[in-house]
PDB file of C-alpha atoms and ligand atoms in Angstrom:
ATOM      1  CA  UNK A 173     -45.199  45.798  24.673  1.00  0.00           C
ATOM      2  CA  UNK A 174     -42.146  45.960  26.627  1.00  0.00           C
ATOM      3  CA  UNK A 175     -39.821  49.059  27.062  1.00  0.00           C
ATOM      4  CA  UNK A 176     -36.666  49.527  28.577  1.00  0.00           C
ATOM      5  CA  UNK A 177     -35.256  52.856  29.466  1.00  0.00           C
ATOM      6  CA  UNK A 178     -31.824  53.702  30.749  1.00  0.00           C
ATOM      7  CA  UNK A 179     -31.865  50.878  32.920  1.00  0.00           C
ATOM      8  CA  UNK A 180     -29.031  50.659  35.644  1.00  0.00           C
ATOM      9  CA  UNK A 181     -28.355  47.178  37.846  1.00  0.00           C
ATOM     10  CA  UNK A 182     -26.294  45.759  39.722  1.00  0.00           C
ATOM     11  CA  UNK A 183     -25.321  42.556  41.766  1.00  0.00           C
ATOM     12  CA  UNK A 184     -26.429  43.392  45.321  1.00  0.00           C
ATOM     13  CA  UNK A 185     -23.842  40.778  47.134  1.00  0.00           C
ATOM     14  CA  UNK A 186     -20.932  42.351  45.271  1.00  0.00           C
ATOM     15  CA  UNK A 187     -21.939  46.356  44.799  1.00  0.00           C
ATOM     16  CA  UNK A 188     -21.012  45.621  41.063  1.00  0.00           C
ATOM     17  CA  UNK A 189     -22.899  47.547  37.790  1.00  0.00           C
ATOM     18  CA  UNK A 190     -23.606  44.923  35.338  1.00  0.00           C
ATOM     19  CA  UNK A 191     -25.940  46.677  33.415  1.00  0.00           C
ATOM     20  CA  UNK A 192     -25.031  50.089  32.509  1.00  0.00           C
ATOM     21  CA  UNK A 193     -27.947  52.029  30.474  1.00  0.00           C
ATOM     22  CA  UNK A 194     -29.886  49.306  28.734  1.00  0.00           C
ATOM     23  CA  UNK A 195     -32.194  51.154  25.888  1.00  0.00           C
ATOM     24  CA  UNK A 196     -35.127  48.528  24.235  1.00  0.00           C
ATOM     25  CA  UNK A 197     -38.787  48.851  22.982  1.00  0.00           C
ATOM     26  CA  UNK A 198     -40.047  45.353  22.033  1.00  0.00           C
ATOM     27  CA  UNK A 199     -43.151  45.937  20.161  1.00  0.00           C
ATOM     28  CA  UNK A 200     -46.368  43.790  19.998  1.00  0.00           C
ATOM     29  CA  UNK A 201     -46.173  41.142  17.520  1.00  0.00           C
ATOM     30  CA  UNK A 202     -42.391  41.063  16.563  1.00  0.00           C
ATOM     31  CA  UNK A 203     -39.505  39.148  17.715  1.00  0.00           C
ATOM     32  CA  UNK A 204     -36.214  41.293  19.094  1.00  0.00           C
ATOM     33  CA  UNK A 205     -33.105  38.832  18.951  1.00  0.00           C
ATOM     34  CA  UNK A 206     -30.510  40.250  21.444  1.00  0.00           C
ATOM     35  CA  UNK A 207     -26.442  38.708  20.925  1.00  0.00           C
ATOM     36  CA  UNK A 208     -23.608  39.165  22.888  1.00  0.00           C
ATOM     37  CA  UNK A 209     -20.073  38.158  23.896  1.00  0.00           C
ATOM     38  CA  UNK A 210     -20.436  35.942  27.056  1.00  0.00           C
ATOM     39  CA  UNK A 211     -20.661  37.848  30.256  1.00  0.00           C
ATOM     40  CA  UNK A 212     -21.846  41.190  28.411  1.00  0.00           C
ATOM     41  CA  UNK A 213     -25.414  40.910  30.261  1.00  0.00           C
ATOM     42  CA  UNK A 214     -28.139  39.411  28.568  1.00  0.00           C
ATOM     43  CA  UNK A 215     -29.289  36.389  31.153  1.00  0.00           C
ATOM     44  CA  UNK A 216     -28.559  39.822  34.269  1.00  0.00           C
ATOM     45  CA  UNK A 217     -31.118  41.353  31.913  1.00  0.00           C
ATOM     46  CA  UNK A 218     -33.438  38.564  31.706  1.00  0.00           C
ATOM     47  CA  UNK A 219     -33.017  38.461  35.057  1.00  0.00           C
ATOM     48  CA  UNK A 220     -33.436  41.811  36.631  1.00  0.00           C
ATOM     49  CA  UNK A 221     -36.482  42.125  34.140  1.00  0.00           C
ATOM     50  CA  UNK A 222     -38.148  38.894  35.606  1.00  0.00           C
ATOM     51  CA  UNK A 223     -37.566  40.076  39.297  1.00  0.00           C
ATOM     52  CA  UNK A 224     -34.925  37.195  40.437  1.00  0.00           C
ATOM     53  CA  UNK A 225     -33.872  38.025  43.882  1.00  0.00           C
ATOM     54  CA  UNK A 226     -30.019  39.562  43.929  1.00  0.00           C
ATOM     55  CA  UNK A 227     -29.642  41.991  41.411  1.00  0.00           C
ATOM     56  CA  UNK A 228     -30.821  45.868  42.528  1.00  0.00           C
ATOM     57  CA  UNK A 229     -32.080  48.528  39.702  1.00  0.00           C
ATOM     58  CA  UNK A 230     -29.912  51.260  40.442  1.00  0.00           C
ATOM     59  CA  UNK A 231     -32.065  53.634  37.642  1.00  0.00           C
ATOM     60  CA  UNK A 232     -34.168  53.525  34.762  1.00  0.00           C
ATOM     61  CA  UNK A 233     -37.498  51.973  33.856  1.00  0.00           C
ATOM     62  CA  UNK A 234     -39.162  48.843  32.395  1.00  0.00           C
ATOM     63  CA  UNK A 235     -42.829  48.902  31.328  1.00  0.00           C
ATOM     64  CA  UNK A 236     -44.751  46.133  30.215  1.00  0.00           C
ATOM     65  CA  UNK A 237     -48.132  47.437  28.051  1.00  0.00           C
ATOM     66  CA  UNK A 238     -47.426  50.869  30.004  1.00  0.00           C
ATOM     67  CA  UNK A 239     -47.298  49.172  33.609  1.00  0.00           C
ATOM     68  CA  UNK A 240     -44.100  49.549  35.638  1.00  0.00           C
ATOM     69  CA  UNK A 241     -43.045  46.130  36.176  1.00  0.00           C
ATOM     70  CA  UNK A 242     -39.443  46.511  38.525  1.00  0.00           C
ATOM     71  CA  UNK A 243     -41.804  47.425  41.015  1.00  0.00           C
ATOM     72  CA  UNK A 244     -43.632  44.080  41.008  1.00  0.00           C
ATOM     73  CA  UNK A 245     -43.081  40.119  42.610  1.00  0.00           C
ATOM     74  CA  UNK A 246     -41.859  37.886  39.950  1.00  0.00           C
ATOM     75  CA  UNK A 247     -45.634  36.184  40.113  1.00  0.00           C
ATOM     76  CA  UNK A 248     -47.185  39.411  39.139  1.00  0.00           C
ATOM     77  CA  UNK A 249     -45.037  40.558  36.181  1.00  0.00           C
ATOM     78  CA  UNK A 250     -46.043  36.586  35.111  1.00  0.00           C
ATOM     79  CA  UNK A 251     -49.631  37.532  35.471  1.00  0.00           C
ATOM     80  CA  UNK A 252     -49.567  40.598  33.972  1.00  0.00           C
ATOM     81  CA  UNK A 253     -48.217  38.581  31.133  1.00  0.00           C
ATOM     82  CA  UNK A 254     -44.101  38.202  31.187  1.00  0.00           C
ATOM     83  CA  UNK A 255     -42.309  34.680  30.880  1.00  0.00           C
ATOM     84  CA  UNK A 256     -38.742  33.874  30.824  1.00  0.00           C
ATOM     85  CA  UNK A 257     -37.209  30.757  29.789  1.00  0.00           C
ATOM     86  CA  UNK A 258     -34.245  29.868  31.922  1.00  0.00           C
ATOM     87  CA  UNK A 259     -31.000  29.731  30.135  1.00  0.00           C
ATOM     88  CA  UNK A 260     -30.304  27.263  32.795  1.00  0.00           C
ATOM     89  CA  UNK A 261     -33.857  25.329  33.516  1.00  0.00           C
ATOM     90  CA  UNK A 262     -34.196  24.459  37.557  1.00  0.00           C
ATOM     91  CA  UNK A 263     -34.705  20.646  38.738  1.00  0.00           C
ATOM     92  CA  UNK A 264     -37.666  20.489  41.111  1.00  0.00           C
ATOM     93  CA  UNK A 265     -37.189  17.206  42.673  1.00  0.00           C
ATOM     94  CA  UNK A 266     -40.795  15.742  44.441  1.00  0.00           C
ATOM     95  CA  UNK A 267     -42.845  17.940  41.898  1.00  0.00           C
ATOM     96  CA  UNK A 268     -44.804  16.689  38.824  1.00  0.00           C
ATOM     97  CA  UNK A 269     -44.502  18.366  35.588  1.00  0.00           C
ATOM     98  CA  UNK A 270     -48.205  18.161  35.019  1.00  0.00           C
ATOM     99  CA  UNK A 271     -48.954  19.152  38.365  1.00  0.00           C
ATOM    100  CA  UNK A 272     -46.304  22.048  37.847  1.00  0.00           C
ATOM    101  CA  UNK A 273     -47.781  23.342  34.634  1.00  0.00           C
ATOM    102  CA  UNK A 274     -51.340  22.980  36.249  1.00  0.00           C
ATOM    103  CA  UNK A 275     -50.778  25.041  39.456  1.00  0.00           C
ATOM    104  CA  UNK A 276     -49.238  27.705  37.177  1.00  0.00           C
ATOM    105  CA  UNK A 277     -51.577  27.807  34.459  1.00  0.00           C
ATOM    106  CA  UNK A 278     -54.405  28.221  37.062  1.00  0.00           C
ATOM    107  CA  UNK A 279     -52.218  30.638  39.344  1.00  0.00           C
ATOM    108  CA  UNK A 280     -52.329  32.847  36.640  1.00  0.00           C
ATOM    109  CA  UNK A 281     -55.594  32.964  35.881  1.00  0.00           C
ATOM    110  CA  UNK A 282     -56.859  33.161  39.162  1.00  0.00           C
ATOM    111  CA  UNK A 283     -54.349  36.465  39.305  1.00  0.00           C
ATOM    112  CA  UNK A 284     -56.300  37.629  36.302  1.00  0.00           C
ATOM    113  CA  UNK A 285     -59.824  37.103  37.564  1.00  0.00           C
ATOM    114  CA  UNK A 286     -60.201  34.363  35.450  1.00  0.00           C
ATOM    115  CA  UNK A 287     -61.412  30.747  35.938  1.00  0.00           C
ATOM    116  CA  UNK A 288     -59.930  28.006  36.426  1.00  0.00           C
ATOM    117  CA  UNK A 289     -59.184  25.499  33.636  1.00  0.00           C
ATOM    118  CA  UNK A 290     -60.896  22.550  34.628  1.00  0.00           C
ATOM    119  CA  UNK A 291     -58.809  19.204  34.614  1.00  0.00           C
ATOM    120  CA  UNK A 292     -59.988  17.696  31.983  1.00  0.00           C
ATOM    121  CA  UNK A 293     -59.791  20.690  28.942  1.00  0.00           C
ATOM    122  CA  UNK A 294     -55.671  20.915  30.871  1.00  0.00           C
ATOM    123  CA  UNK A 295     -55.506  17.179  30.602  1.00  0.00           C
ATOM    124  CA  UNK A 296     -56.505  17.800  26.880  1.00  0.00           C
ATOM    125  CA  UNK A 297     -54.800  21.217  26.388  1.00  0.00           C
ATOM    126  CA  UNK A 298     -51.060  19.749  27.855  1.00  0.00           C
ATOM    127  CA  UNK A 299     -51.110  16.457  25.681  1.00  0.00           C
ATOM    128  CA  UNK A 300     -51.622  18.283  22.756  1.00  0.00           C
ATOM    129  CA  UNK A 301     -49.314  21.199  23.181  1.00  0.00           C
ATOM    130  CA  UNK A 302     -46.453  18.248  24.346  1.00  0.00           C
ATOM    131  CA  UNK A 303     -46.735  16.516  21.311  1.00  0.00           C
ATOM    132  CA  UNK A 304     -45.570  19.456  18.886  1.00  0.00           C
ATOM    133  CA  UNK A 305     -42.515  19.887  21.026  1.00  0.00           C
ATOM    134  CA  UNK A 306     -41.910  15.731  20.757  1.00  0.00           C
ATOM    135  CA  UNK A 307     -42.284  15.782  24.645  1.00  0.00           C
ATOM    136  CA  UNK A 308     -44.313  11.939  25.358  1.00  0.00           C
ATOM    137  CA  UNK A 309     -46.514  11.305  28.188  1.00  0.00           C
ATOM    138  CA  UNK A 310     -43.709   9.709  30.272  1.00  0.00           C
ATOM    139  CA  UNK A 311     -42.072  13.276  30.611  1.00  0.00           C
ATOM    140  CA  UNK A 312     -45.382  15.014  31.448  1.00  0.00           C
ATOM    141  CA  UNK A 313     -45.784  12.912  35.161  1.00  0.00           C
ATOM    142  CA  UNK A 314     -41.831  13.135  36.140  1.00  0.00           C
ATOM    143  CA  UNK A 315     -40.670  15.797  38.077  1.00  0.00           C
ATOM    144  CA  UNK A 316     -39.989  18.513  36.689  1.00  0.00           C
ATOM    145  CA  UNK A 317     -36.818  18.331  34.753  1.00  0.00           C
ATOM    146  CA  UNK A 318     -35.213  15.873  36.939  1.00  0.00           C
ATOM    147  CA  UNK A 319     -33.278  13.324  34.989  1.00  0.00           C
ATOM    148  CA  UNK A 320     -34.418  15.233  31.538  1.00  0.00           C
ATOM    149  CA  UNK A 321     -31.496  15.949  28.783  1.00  0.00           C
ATOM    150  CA  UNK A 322     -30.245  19.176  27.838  1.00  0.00           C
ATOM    151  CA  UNK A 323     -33.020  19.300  25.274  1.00  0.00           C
ATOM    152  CA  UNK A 324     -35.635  18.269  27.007  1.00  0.00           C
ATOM    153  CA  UNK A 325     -35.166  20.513  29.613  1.00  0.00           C
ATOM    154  CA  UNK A 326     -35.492  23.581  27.276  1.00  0.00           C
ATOM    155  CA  UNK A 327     -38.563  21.623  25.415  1.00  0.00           C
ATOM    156  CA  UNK A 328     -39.814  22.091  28.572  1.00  0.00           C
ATOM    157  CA  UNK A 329     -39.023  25.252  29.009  1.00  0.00           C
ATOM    158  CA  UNK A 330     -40.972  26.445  25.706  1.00  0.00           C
ATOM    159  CA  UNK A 331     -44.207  24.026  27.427  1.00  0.00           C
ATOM    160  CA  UNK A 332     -44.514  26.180  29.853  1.00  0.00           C
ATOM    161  CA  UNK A 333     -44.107  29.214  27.744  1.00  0.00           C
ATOM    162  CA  UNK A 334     -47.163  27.526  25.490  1.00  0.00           C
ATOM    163  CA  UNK A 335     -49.291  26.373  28.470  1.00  0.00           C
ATOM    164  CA  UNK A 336     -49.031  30.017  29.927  1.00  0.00           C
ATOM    165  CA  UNK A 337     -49.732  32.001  27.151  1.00  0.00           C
ATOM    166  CA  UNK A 338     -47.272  35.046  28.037  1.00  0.00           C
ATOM    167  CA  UNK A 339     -47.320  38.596  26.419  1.00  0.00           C
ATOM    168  CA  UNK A 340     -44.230  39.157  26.370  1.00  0.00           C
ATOM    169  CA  UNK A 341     -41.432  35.984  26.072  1.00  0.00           C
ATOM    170  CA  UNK A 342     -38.141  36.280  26.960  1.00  0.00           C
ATOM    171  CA  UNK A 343     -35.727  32.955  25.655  1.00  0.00           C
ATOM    172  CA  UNK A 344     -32.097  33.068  27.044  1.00  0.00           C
ATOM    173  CA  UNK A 345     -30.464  30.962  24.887  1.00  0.00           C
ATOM    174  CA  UNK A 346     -32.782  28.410  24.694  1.00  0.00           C
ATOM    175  CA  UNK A 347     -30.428  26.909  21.705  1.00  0.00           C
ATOM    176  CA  UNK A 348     -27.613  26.270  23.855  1.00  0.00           C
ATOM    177  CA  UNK A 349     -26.504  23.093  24.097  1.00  0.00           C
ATOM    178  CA  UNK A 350     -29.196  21.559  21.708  1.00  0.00           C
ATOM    179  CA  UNK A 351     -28.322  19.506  18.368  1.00  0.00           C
ATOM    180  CA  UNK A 352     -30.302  20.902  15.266  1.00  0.00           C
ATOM    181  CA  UNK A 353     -33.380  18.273  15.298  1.00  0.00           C
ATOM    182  CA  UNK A 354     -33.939  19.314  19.026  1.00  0.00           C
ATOM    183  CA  UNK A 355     -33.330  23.269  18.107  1.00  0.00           C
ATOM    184  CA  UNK A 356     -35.998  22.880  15.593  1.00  0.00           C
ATOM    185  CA  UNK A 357     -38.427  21.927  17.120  1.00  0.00           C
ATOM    186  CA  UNK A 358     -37.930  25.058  19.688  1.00  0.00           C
ATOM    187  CA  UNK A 359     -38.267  27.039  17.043  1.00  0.00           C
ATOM    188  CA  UNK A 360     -41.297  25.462  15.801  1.00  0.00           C
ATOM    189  CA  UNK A 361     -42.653  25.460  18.894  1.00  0.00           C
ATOM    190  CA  UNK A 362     -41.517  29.341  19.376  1.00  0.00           C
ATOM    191  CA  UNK A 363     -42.702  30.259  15.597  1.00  0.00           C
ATOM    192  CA  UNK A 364     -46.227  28.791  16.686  1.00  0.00           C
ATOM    193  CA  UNK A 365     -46.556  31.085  19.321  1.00  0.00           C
ATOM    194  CA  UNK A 366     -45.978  34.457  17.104  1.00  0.00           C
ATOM    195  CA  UNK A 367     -48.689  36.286  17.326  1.00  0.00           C
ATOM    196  CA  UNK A 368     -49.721  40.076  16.985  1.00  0.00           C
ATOM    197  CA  UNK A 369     -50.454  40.562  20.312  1.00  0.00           C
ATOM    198  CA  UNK A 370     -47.377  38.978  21.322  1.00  0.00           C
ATOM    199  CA  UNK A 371     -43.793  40.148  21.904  1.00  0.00           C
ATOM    200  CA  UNK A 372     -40.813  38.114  22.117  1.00  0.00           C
ATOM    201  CA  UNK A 373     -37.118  38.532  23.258  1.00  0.00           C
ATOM    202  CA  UNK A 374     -34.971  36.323  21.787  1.00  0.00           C
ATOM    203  CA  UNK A 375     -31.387  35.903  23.398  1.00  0.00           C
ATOM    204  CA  UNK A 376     -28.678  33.835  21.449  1.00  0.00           C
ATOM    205  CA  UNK A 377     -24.415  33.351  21.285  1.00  0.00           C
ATOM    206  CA  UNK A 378     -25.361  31.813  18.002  1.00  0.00           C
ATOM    207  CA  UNK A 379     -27.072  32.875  14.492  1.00  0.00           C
ATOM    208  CA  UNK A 380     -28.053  29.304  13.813  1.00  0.00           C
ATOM    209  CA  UNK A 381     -31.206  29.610  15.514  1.00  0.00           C
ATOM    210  CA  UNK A 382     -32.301  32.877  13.661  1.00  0.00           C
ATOM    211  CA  UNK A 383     -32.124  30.701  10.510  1.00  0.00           C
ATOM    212  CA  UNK A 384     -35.094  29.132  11.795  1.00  0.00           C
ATOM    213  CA  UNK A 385     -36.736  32.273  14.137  1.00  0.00           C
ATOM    214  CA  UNK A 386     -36.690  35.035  12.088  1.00  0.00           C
ATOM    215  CA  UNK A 387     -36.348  38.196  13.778  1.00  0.00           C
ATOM    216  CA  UNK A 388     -37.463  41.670  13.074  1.00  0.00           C
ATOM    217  CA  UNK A 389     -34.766  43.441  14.677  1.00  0.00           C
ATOM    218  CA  UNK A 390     -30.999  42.470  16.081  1.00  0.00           C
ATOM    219  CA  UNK A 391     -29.445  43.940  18.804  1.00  0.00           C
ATOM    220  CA  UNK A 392     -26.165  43.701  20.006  1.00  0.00           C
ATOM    221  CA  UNK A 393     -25.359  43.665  23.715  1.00  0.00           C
ATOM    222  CA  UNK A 394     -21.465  44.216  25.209  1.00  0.00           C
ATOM    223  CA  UNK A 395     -20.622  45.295  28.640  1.00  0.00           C
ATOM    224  CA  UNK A 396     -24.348  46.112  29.737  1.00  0.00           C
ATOM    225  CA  UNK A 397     -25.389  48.312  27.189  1.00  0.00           C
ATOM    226  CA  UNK A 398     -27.681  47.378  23.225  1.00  0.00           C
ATOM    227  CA  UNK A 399     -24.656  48.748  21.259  1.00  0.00           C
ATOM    228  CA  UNK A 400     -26.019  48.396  18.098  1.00  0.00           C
ATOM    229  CA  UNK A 401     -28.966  47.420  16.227  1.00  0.00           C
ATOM    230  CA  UNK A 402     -30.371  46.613  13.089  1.00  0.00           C
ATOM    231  CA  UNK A 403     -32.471  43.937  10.927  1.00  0.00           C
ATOM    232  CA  UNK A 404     -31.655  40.040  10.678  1.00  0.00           C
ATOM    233  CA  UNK A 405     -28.249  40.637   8.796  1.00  0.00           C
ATOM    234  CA  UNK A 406     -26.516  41.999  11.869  1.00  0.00           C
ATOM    235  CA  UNK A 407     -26.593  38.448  13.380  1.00  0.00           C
ATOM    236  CA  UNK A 408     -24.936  37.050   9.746  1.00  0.00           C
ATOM    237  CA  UNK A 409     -22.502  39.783   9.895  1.00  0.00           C
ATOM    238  CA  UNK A 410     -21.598  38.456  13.726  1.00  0.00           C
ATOM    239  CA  UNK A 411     -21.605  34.850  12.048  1.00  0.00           C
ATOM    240  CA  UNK A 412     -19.345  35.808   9.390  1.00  0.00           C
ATOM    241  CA  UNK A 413     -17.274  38.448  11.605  1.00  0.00           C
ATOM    242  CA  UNK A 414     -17.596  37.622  15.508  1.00  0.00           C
ATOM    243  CA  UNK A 415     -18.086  40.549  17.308  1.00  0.00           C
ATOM    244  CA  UNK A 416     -14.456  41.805  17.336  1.00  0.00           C
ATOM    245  CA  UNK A 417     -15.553  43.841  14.052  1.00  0.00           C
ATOM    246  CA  UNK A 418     -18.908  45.483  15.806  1.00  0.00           C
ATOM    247  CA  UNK A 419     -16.993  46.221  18.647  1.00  0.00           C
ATOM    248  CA  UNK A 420     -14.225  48.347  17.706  1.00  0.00           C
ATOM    249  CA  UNK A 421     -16.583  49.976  15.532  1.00  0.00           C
ATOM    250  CA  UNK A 422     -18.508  51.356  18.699  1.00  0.00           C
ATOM    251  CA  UNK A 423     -15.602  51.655  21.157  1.00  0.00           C
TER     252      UNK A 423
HETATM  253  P1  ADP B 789     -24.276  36.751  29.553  1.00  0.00           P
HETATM  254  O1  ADP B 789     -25.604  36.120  29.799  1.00  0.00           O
HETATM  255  O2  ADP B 789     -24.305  37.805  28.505  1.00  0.00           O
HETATM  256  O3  ADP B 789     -23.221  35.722  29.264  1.00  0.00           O
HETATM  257  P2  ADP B 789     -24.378  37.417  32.366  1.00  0.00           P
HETATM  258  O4  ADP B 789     -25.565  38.290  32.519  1.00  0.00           O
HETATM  259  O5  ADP B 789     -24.530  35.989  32.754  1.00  0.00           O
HETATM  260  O6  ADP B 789     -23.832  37.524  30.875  1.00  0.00           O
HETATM  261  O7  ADP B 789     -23.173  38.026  33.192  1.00  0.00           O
HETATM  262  C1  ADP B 789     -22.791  39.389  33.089  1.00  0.00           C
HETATM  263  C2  ADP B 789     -21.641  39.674  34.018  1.00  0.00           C
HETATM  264  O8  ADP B 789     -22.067  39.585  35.360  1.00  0.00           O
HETATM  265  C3  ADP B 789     -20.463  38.723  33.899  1.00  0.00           C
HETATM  266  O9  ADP B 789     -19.295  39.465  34.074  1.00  0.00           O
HETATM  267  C4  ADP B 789     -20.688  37.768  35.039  1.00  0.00           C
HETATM  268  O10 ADP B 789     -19.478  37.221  35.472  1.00  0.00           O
HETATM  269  C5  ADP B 789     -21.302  38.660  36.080  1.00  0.00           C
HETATM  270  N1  ADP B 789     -22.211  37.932  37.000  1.00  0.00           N
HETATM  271  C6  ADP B 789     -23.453  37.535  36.706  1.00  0.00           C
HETATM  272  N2  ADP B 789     -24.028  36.923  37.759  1.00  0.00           N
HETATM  273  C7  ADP B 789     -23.098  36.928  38.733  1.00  0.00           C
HETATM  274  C8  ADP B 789     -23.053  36.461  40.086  1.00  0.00           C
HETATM  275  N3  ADP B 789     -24.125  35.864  40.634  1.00  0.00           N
HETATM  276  N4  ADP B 789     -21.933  36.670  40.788  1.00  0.00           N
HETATM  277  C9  ADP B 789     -20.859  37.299  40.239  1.00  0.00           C
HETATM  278  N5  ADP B 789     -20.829  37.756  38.991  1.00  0.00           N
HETATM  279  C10 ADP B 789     -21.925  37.592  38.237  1.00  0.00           C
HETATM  280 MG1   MG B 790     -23.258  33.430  29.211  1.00  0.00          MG
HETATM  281 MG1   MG B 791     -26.326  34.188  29.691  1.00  0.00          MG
END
């Protein structure tokens, strides 16, 4: 679903290499969990792979089903099927959730060649999706995010990610800063979207919320580079361990 080869970039204002050689193949239908000290990469990867404007690929490659997507606009790797859920979700003052969600649900599909959803199967579609993630009706016609919690923000986040239907997910640390009832139903609403034809990139500072998304494979990320990898009991030996342990044991 989503490979990553060698890939080089760095922050264009400040000529400075943050990541230096990133290896990953996320395959259909499993969920990759990427960890990591703070600063060591993982939102710059989320980032460069989602096409926000500052960062410049200085080599390597990053496919999505086989189709270069560092060549693309950040609207057409989210047509061809790539989401990211913002570690740090934007305030759109003046803009309606509902309206938000509706523009990009049928922005995508018109990128597709596909029709429109008509107003009242979204109306339908939106209501019920909201109420698995606890998000009321209220929250649906404010704008987006303004005035929302820490936890509703990311609720939000994982909306979007439902409404749209990605490929490929990416979550950067959609746990942060949520208390367990509110991190659970993320998860839930993250578990409900595993599907076989669906990859997902899971980025987290903390094991807790592998307890309740169980990965396939952990990676660990330090100073722009996957430095090791391995199956769900990687992110309990970080738990137990921290990542001094891991570290020295690459260096
Ligand atoms: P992580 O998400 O793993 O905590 P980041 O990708 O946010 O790490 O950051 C990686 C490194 O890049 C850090 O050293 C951080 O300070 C630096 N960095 C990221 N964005 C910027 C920026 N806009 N300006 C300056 N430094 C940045
Ligand atoms: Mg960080
Ligand atoms: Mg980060």
């Amino acid at each position: 679903m989503l490979e990553i080869k060698n890939l080089h970039a760095s922050l264009e204002e400040e000529d400075k290499a943050i990541l230096k050689g990133v290896d990953l193949t996320v395959e259909a239908g499993k969920v990759h969990a990427i960890m990591g000290p703070n600063g060591s990469g993982k939102s710059t990867l989320s980032y460069v792979l989602s096409g926000k404007d500052g960062y410049e690929v200085t080599d390597g490659t990053a496919t999505l089903e086989g189709e270069d997507i560092l060549d693309m606009e950040p609207e057409e790797r989210a047509a061809a099927g790539l989401f990211l859920a913002f570690q740090y979700p934007v305030e759109i003052p003046g803009v309606g959730n509902m309206t938000f969600l509706r523009t990009a649900v049928n922005a995508q599909r018109k990128a597709r060649g596909e029709e429109e959803m008509s107003a009242t199967e979204f109306l339908k579609v939106v209501r019920a999706r909201a109420r698995t993630l606890n998000i009321d009706a209220e929250m649906l016609k404010r704008p987006v995010n303004v005035g929302f919690s820490g936890g509703e923000k990311k609720r939000n986040e994982i909306l979007q990610m439902a409404m749209l239907e990605p490929k490929m997910c990416i979550l950067d640390e959609t746990d942060s800063g949520l208390d367990v009832d509110a991190m659970k139903l993320v998860a839930d609403g993250v578990n409900a979207l595993r599907a076989e034809g669906r990859g997902f990139l899971v980025i987290t500072h903390y094991q807790r919320l592998l307890d309740h998304i169980k990965p396939d494979v952990v990676h660990i990320m330090a100073d722009g580079r996957i430095v090791k990898s391995g199956g769900p009991e990687l992110a309990l030996e970080v738990e137990n361990n921290g990542y001094a342990d891991i570290l020295a044991e690459v260096a």
